Amino acid sequence: ELARLLSSDSSTVVVVVDKTLEICGTDKVPHETAIGNARVLTVIGRGGQAAAMIEAIENQSPDVVVVDELSSREECHAARTIAGRGAAVVASIHGDSLAQIVNDTERNIVIGSTTSITLSAKEAEARPDQLRQVQRRMAKPVFGAAIELRGFNEWVLHEDVEKSVDALLNREPCQATYLTRVDESGLVARHGSAVQAAPIIGIRQSREGFAYIRTRKGDVFSALIGAPDGGGPDFSARSGSGEHVWAAISTATPNVWEPTFRTRRSVESEC
């Protein structure tokens, strides 16, 4: 659909690199209604997608290159080459969140790669966790924005991948948007005709763990994030009366949580 929409403008050259024939179909003639005026490059042989991507940027003069899936280091390097030569890349990457891709040494090339650096004693003291050995992004990400497809009815939108990645590496809240398909009554529904948006923040639970928190007006970020060492809140915690402090509004990985009414009221009273 993106290939079709982007190629509807005659001045925009869109090239589709179709590894598994899932975008353009299996016939010799691609589905015109599916990809519009986009050009198609088929992948020859197993592992030939990276070469086809380089061929697209070198021989087709594209504005946009649409790729089926980036699954190997070579394909991620090819995507970075395309972006470095001035063309946009639209691609899918398997994973449960942007945070997982950041921690994936095989594929984090597309988010700028990461490297370990040593902070000065003064810089380390200024951090809540006081770590001296930290991770930093090395280059500009291939993608400007990213969407986590969590199911048919819900998505997480990162409008600025660069800011989201830097926040994750610094163990800071990562701002995003939680999108759900809803029906006329506002309930999540597979056949809903509207999309509802809500602000969320991503937080690191531990070195590898990750979760989202849906926020509302009046919520205090510092109170919601929890431990100053970056450990994050305990979502299984209960109040003094035995009630759950957090409620899960989505159980897809990573989970999306929100404070219960009592927790939110107490948080707001501290403002």
JSON list of N, CA, C and O in Angstrom, two decimals, residues 29-64:
[
{"chain": "A", "resi": 29, "resn": "VAL", "atom": "N", "xyz": [3.65, -10.45, -14.18]},
{"chain": "A", "resi": 29, "resn": "VAL", "atom": "CA", "xyz": [3.21, -9.06, -14.14]},
{"chain": "A", "resi": 29, "resn": "VAL", "atom": "C", "xyz": [2.80, -8.72, -12.71]},
{"chain": "A", "resi": 29, "resn": "VAL", "atom": "O", "xyz": [1.93, -9.38, -12.16]},
{"chain": "A", "resi": 30, "resn": "PRO", "atom": "N", "xyz": [3.41, -7.71, -12.10]},
{"chain": "A", "resi": 30, "resn": "PRO", "atom": "CA", "xyz": [3.07, -7.38, -10.71]},
{"chain": "A", "resi": 30, "resn": "PRO", "atom": "C", "xyz": [1.65, -6.84, -10.58]},
{"chain": "A", "resi": 30, "resn": "PRO", "atom": "O", "xyz": [1.06, -6.35, -11.55]},
{"chain": "A", "resi": 31, "resn": "HIS", "atom": "N", "xyz": [1.10, -6.93, -9.39]},
{"chain": "A", "resi": 31, "resn": "HIS", "atom": "CA", "xyz": [-0.24, -6.42, -9.11]},
{"chain": "A", "resi": 31, "resn": "HIS", "atom": "C", "xyz": [-0.23, -4.90, -9.18]},
{"chain": "A", "resi": 31, "resn": "HIS", "atom": "O", "xyz": [0.23, -4.22, -8.27]},
{"chain": "A", "resi": 32, "resn": "GLU", "atom": "N", "xyz": [-0.77, -4.36, -10.27]},
{"chain": "A", "resi": 32, "resn": "GLU", "atom": "CA", "xyz": [-0.74, -2.90, -10.45]},
{"chain": "A", "resi": 32, "resn": "GLU", "atom": "C", "xyz": [-1.54, -2.20, -9.36]},
{"chain": "A", "resi": 32, "resn": "GLU", "atom": "O", "xyz": [-1.14, -1.15, -8.87]},
{"chain": "A", "resi": 33, "resn": "THR", "atom": "N", "xyz": [-2.68, -2.78, -8.98]},
{"chain": "A", "resi": 33, "resn": "THR", "atom": "CA", "xyz": [-3.51, -2.13, -7.96]},
{"chain": "A", "resi": 33, "resn": "THR", "atom": "C", "xyz": [-2.84, -2.16, -6.59]},
{"chain": "A", "resi": 33, "resn": "THR", "atom": "O", "xyz": [-3.20, -1.40, -5.70]},
{"chain": "A", "resi": 34, "resn": "ALA", "atom": "N", "xyz": [-1.86, -3.06, -6.41]},
{"chain": "A", "resi": 34, "resn": "ALA", "atom": "CA", "xyz": [-1.18, -3.18, -5.12]},
{"chain": "A", "resi": 34, "resn": "ALA", "atom": "C", "xyz": [0.01, -2.25, -5.01]},
{"chain": "A", "resi": 34, "resn": "ALA", "atom": "O", "xyz": [0.27, -1.67, -3.95]},
{"chain": "A", "resi": 35, "resn": "ILE", "atom": "N", "xyz": [0.78, -2.10, -6.10]},
{"chain": "A", "resi": 35, "resn": "ILE", "atom": "CA", "xyz": [2.01, -1.31, -6.01]},
{"chain": "A", "resi": 35, "resn": "ILE", "atom": "C", "xyz": [1.99, -0.07, -6.90]},
{"chain": "A", "resi": 35, "resn": "ILE", "atom": "O", "xyz": [2.96, 0.68, -6.96]},
{"chain": "A", "resi": 36, "resn": "GLY", "atom": "N", "xyz": [0.89, 0.18, -7.62]},
{"chain": "A", "resi": 36, "resn": "GLY", "atom": "CA", "xyz": [0.77, 1.38, -8.44]},
{"chain": "A", "resi": 36, "resn": "GLY", "atom": "C", "xyz": [1.81, 1.44, -9.54]},
{"chain": "A", "resi": 36, "resn": "GLY", "atom": "O", "xyz": [2.01, 0.49, -10.30]},
{"chain": "A", "resi": 37, "resn": "ASN", "atom": "N", "xyz": [2.52, 2.57, -9.62]},
{"chain": "A", "resi": 37, "resn": "ASN", "atom": "CA", "xyz": [3.52, 2.79, -10.67]},
{"chain": "A", "resi": 37, "resn": "ASN", "atom": "C", "xyz": [4.93, 2.43, -10.24]},
{"chain": "A", "resi": 37, "resn": "ASN", "atom": "O", "xyz": [5.90, 2.78, -10.91]},
{"chain": "A", "resi": 38, "resn": "ALA", "atom": "N", "xyz": [5.06, 1.71, -9.12]},
{"chain": "A", "resi": 38, "resn": "ALA", "atom": "CA", "xyz": [6.39, 1.35, -8.63]},
{"chain": "A", "resi": 38, "resn": "ALA", "atom": "C", "xyz": [7.05, 0.33, -9.54]},
{"chain": "A", "resi": 38, "resn": "ALA", "atom": "O", "xyz": [6.39, -0.51, -10.16]},
{"chain": "A", "resi": 39, "resn": "ARG", "atom": "N", "xyz": [8.38, 0.41, -9.63]},
{"chain": "A", "resi": 39, "resn": "ARG", "atom": "CA", "xyz": [9.16, -0.58, -10.38]},
{"chain": "A", "resi": 39, "resn": "ARG", "atom": "C", "xyz": [9.47, -1.76, -9.46]},
{"chain": "A", "resi": 39, "resn": "ARG", "atom": "O", "xyz": [9.47, -1.62, -8.25]},
{"chain": "A", "resi": 40, "resn": "VAL", "atom": "N", "xyz": [9.75, -2.91, -10.06]},
{"chain": "A", "resi": 40, "resn": "VAL", "atom": "CA", "xyz": [9.99, -4.12, -9.28]},
{"chain": "A", "resi": 40, "resn": "VAL", "atom": "C", "xyz": [11.33, -4.73, -9.64]},
{"chain": "A", "resi": 40, "resn": "VAL", "atom": "O", "xyz": [11.67, -4.87, -10.83]},
{"chain": "A", "resi": 41, "resn": "LEU", "atom": "N", "xyz": [12.10, -5.08, -8.62]},
{"chain": "A", "resi": 41, "resn": "LEU", "atom": "CA", "xyz": [13.32, -5.85, -8.80]},
{"chain": "A", "resi": 41, "resn": "LEU", "atom": "C", "xyz": [13.16, -7.16, -8.04]},
{"chain": "A", "resi": 41, "resn": "LEU", "atom": "O", "xyz": [12.99, -7.16, -6.82]},
{"chain": "A", "resi": 42, "resn": "THR", "atom": "N", "xyz": [13.16, -8.28, -8.75]},
{"chain": "A", "resi": 42, "resn": "THR", "atom": "CA", "xyz": [13.06, -9.58, -8.09]},
{"chain": "A", "resi": 42, "resn": "THR", "atom": "C", "xyz": [14.44, -10.01, -7.60]},
{"chain": "A", "resi": 42, "resn": "THR", "atom": "O", "xyz": [15.46, -9.65, -8.18]},
{"chain": "A", "resi": 43, "resn": "VAL", "atom": "N", "xyz": [14.43, -10.77, -6.53]},
{"chain": "A", "resi": 43, "resn": "VAL", "atom": "CA", "xyz": [15.67, -11.23, -5.93]},
{"chain": "A", "resi": 43, "resn": "VAL", "atom": "C", "xyz": [16.04, -12.59, -6.52]},
{"chain": "A", "resi": 43, "resn": "VAL", "atom": "O", "xyz": [15.23, -13.51, -6.53]},
{"chain": "A", "resi": 44, "resn": "ILE", "atom": "N", "xyz": [17.27, -12.69, -7.01]},
{"chain": "A", "resi": 44, "resn": "ILE", "atom": "CA", "xyz": [17.74, -13.93, -7.63]},
{"chain": "A", "resi": 44, "resn": "ILE", "atom": "C", "xyz": [18.56, -14.72, -6.62]},
{"chain": "A", "resi": 44, "resn": "ILE", "atom": "O", "xyz": [19.60, -14.26, -6.14]},
{"chain": "A", "resi": 45, "resn": "GLY", "atom": "N", "xyz": [18.09, -15.92, -6.31]},
{"chain": "A", "resi": 45, "resn": "GLY", "atom": "CA", "xyz": [18.84, -16.79, -5.42]},
{"chain": "A", "resi": 45, "resn": "GLY", "atom": "C", "xyz": [18.69, -16.42, -3.96]},
{"chain": "A", "resi": 45, "resn": "GLY", "atom": "O", "xyz": [18.39, -15.28, -3.61]},
{"chain": "A", "resi": 46, "resn": "ARG", "atom": "N", "xyz": [18.90, -17.40, -3.11]},
{"chain": "A", "resi": 46, "resn": "ARG", "atom": "CA", "xyz": [18.82, -17.17, -1.67]},
{"chain": "A", "resi": 46, "resn": "ARG", "atom": "C", "xyz": [19.96, -16.27, -1.23]},
{"chain": "A", "resi": 46, "resn": "ARG", "atom": "O", "xyz": [21.11, -16.47, -1.60]},
{"chain": "A", "resi": 47, "resn": "GLY", "atom": "N", "xyz": [19.64, -15.27, -0.45]},
{"chain": "A", "resi": 47, "resn": "GLY", "atom": "CA", "xyz": [20.65, -14.34, 0.03]},
{"chain": "A", "resi": 47, "resn": "GLY", "atom": "C", "xyz": [20.99, -13.24, -0.96]},
{"chain": "A", "resi": 47, "resn": "GLY", "atom": "O", "xyz": [21.96, -12.52, -0.77]},
{"chain": "A", "resi": 48, "resn": "GLY", "atom": "N", "xyz": [20.18, -13.11, -2.03]},
{"chain": "A", "resi": 48, "resn": "GLY", "atom": "CA", "xyz": [20.47, -12.10, -3.05]},
{"chain": "A", "resi": 48, "resn": "GLY", "atom": "C", "xyz": [19.80, -10.76, -2.84]},
{"chain": "A", "resi": 48, "resn": "GLY", "atom": "O", "xyz": [19.94, -9.87, -3.68]},
{"chain": "A", "resi": 49, "resn": "GLN", "atom": "N", "xyz": [19.09, -10.59, -1.73]},
{"chain": "A", "resi": 49, "resn": "GLN", "atom": "CA", "xyz": [18.35, -9.34, -1.54]},
{"chain": "A", "resi": 49, "resn": "GLN", "atom": "C", "xyz": [19.29, -8.14, -1.38]},
{"chain": "A", "resi": 49, "resn": "GLN", "atom": "O", "xyz": [19.01, -7.06, -1.92]},
{"chain": "A", "resi": 50, "resn": "ALA", "atom": "N", "xyz": [20.37, -8.29, -0.64]},
{"chain": "A", "resi": 50, "resn": "ALA", "atom": "CA", "xyz": [21.29, -7.17, -0.44]},
{"chain": "A", "resi": 50, "resn": "ALA", "atom": "C", "xyz": [21.84, -6.68, -1.78]},
{"chain": "A", "resi": 50, "resn": "ALA", "atom": "O", "xyz": [21.92, -5.46, -2.02]},
{"chain": "A", "resi": 51, "resn": "ALA", "atom": "N", "xyz": [22.19, -7.62, -2.68]},
{"chain": "A", "resi": 51, "resn": "ALA", "atom": "CA", "xyz": [22.71, -7.23, -3.99]},
{"chain": "A", "resi": 51, "resn": "ALA", "atom": "C", "xyz": [21.63, -6.53, -4.80]},
{"chain": "A", "resi": 51, "resn": "ALA", "atom": "O", "xyz": [21.91, -5.55, -5.52]},
{"chain": "A", "resi": 52, "resn": "ALA", "atom": "N", "xyz": [20.37, -6.99, -4.71]},
{"chain": "A", "resi": 52, "resn": "ALA", "atom": "CA", "xyz": [19.28, -6.35, -5.44]},
{"chain": "A", "resi": 52, "resn": "ALA", "atom": "C", "xyz": [19.02, -4.95, -4.91]},
{"chain": "A", "resi": 52, "resn": "ALA", "atom": "O", "xyz": [18.70, -4.03, -5.69]},
{"chain": "A", "resi": 53, "resn": "MET", "atom": "N", "xyz": [19.18, -4.73, -3.62]},
{"chain": "A", "resi": 53, "resn": "MET", "atom": "CA", "xyz": [19.00, -3.40, -3.03]},
{"chain": "A", "resi": 53, "resn": "MET", "atom": "C", "xyz": [20.07, -2.44, -3.54]},
{"chain": "A", "resi": 53, "resn": "MET", "atom": "O", "xyz": [19.78, -1.28, -3.87]},
{"chain": "A", "resi": 54, "resn": "ILE", "atom": "N", "xyz": [21.32, -2.91, -3.61]},
{"chain": "A", "resi": 54, "resn": "ILE", "atom": "CA", "xyz": [22.39, -2.06, -4.14]},
{"chain": "A", "resi": 54, "resn": "ILE", "atom": "C", "xyz": [22.16, -1.77, -5.62]},
{"chain": "A", "resi": 54, "resn": "ILE", "atom": "O", "xyz": [22.39, -0.65, -6.09]},
{"chain": "A", "resi": 55, "resn": "GLU", "atom": "N", "xyz": [21.67, -2.77, -6.36]},
{"chain": "A", "resi": 55, "resn": "GLU", "atom": "CA", "xyz": [21.36, -2.55, -7.77]},
{"chain": "A", "resi": 55, "resn": "GLU", "atom": "C", "xyz": [20.27, -1.50, -7.92]},
{"chain": "A", "resi": 55, "resn": "GLU", "atom": "O", "xyz": [20.32, -0.65, -8.84]},
{"chain": "A", "resi": 56, "resn": "ALA", "atom": "N", "xyz": [19.30, -1.50, -7.04]},
{"chain": "A", "resi": 56, "resn": "ALA", "atom": "CA", "xyz": [18.21, -0.52, -7.10]},
{"chain": "A", "resi": 56, "resn": "ALA", "atom": "C", "xyz": [18.73, 0.90, -6.96]},
{"chain": "A", "resi": 56, "resn": "ALA", "atom": "O", "xyz": [18.35, 1.79, -7.74]},
{"chain": "A", "resi": 57, "resn": "ILE", "atom": "N", "xyz": [19.61, 1.14, -6.00]},
{"chain": "A", "resi": 57, "resn": "ILE", "atom": "CA", "xyz": [20.09, 2.50, -5.78]},
{"chain": "A", "resi": 57, "resn": "ILE", "atom": "C", "xyz": [21.09, 2.92, -6.85]},
{"chain": "A", "resi": 57, "resn": "ILE", "atom": "O", "xyz": [21.20, 4.11, -7.20]},
{"chain": "A", "resi": 58, "resn": "GLU", "atom": "N", "xyz": [21.82, 1.96, -7.43]},
{"chain": "A", "resi": 58, "resn": "GLU", "atom": "CA", "xyz": [22.84, 2.31, -8.42]},
{"chain": "A", "resi": 58, "resn": "GLU", "atom": "C", "xyz": [22.28, 2.47, -9.83]},
{"chain": "A", "resi": 58, "resn": "GLU", "atom": "O", "xyz": [22.77, 3.31, -10.60]},
{"chain": "A", "resi": 59, "resn": "ASN", "atom": "N", "xyz": [21.24, 1.70, -10.18]},
{"chain": "A", "resi": 59, "resn": "ASN", "atom": "CA", "xyz": [20.77, 1.68, -11.56]},
{"chain": "A", "resi": 59, "resn": "ASN", "atom": "C", "xyz": [19.38, 2.25, -11.80]},
{"chain": "A", "resi": 59, "resn": "ASN", "atom": "O", "xyz": [19.02, 2.57, -12.93]},
{"chain": "A", "resi": 60, "resn": "GLN", "atom": "N", "xyz": [18.58, 2.40, -10.73]},
{"chain": "A", "resi": 60, "resn": "GLN", "atom": "CA", "xyz": [17.19, 2.84, -10.92]},
{"chain": "A", "resi": 60, "resn": "GLN", "atom": "C", "xyz": [16.93, 4.30, -10.55]},
{"chain": "A", "resi": 60, "resn": "GLN", "atom": "O", "xyz": [15.84, 4.80, -10.78]},
{"chain": "A", "resi": 61, "resn": "SER", "atom": "N", "xyz": [17.89, 4.97, -9.95]},
{"chain": "A", "resi": 61, "resn": "SER", "atom": "CA", "xyz": [17.75, 6.37, -9.50]},
{"chain": "A", "resi": 61, "resn": "SER", "atom": "C", "xyz": [16.47, 6.58, -8.69]},
{"chain": "A", "resi": 61, "resn": "SER", "atom": "O", "xyz": [15.65, 7.45, -8.99]},
{"chain": "A", "resi": 62, "resn": "PRO", "atom": "N", "xyz": [16.26, 5.78, -7.64]},
{"chain": "A", "resi": 62, "resn": "PRO", "atom": "CA", "xyz": [15.01, 5.86, -6.90]},
{"chain": "A", "resi": 62, "resn": "PRO", "atom": "C", "xyz": [14.96, 7.00, -5.89]},
{"chain": "A", "resi": 62, "resn": "PRO", "atom": "O", "xyz": [16.00, 7.47, -5.41]},
{"chain": "A", "resi": 63, "resn": "ASP", "atom": "N", "xyz": [13.74, 7.43, -5.60]},
{"chain": "A", "resi": 63, "resn": "ASP", "atom": "CA", "xyz": [13.51, 8.32, -4.46]},
{"chain": "A", "resi": 63, "resn": "ASP", "atom": "C", "xyz": [13.19, 7.50, -3.22]},
{"chain": "A", "resi": 63, "resn": "ASP", "atom": "O", "xyz": [13.50, 7.91, -2.10]},
{"chain": "A", "resi": 64, "resn": "VAL", "atom": "N", "xyz": [12.54, 6.36, -3.44]},
{"chain": "A", "resi": 64, "resn": "VAL", "atom": "CA", "xyz": [12.15, 5.47, -2.35]},
{"chain": "A", "resi": 64, "resn": "VAL", "atom": "C", "xyz": [12.42, 4.03, -2.75]},
{"chain": "A", "resi": 64, "resn": "VAL", "atom": "O", "xyz": [12.12, 3.63, -3.88]}
]
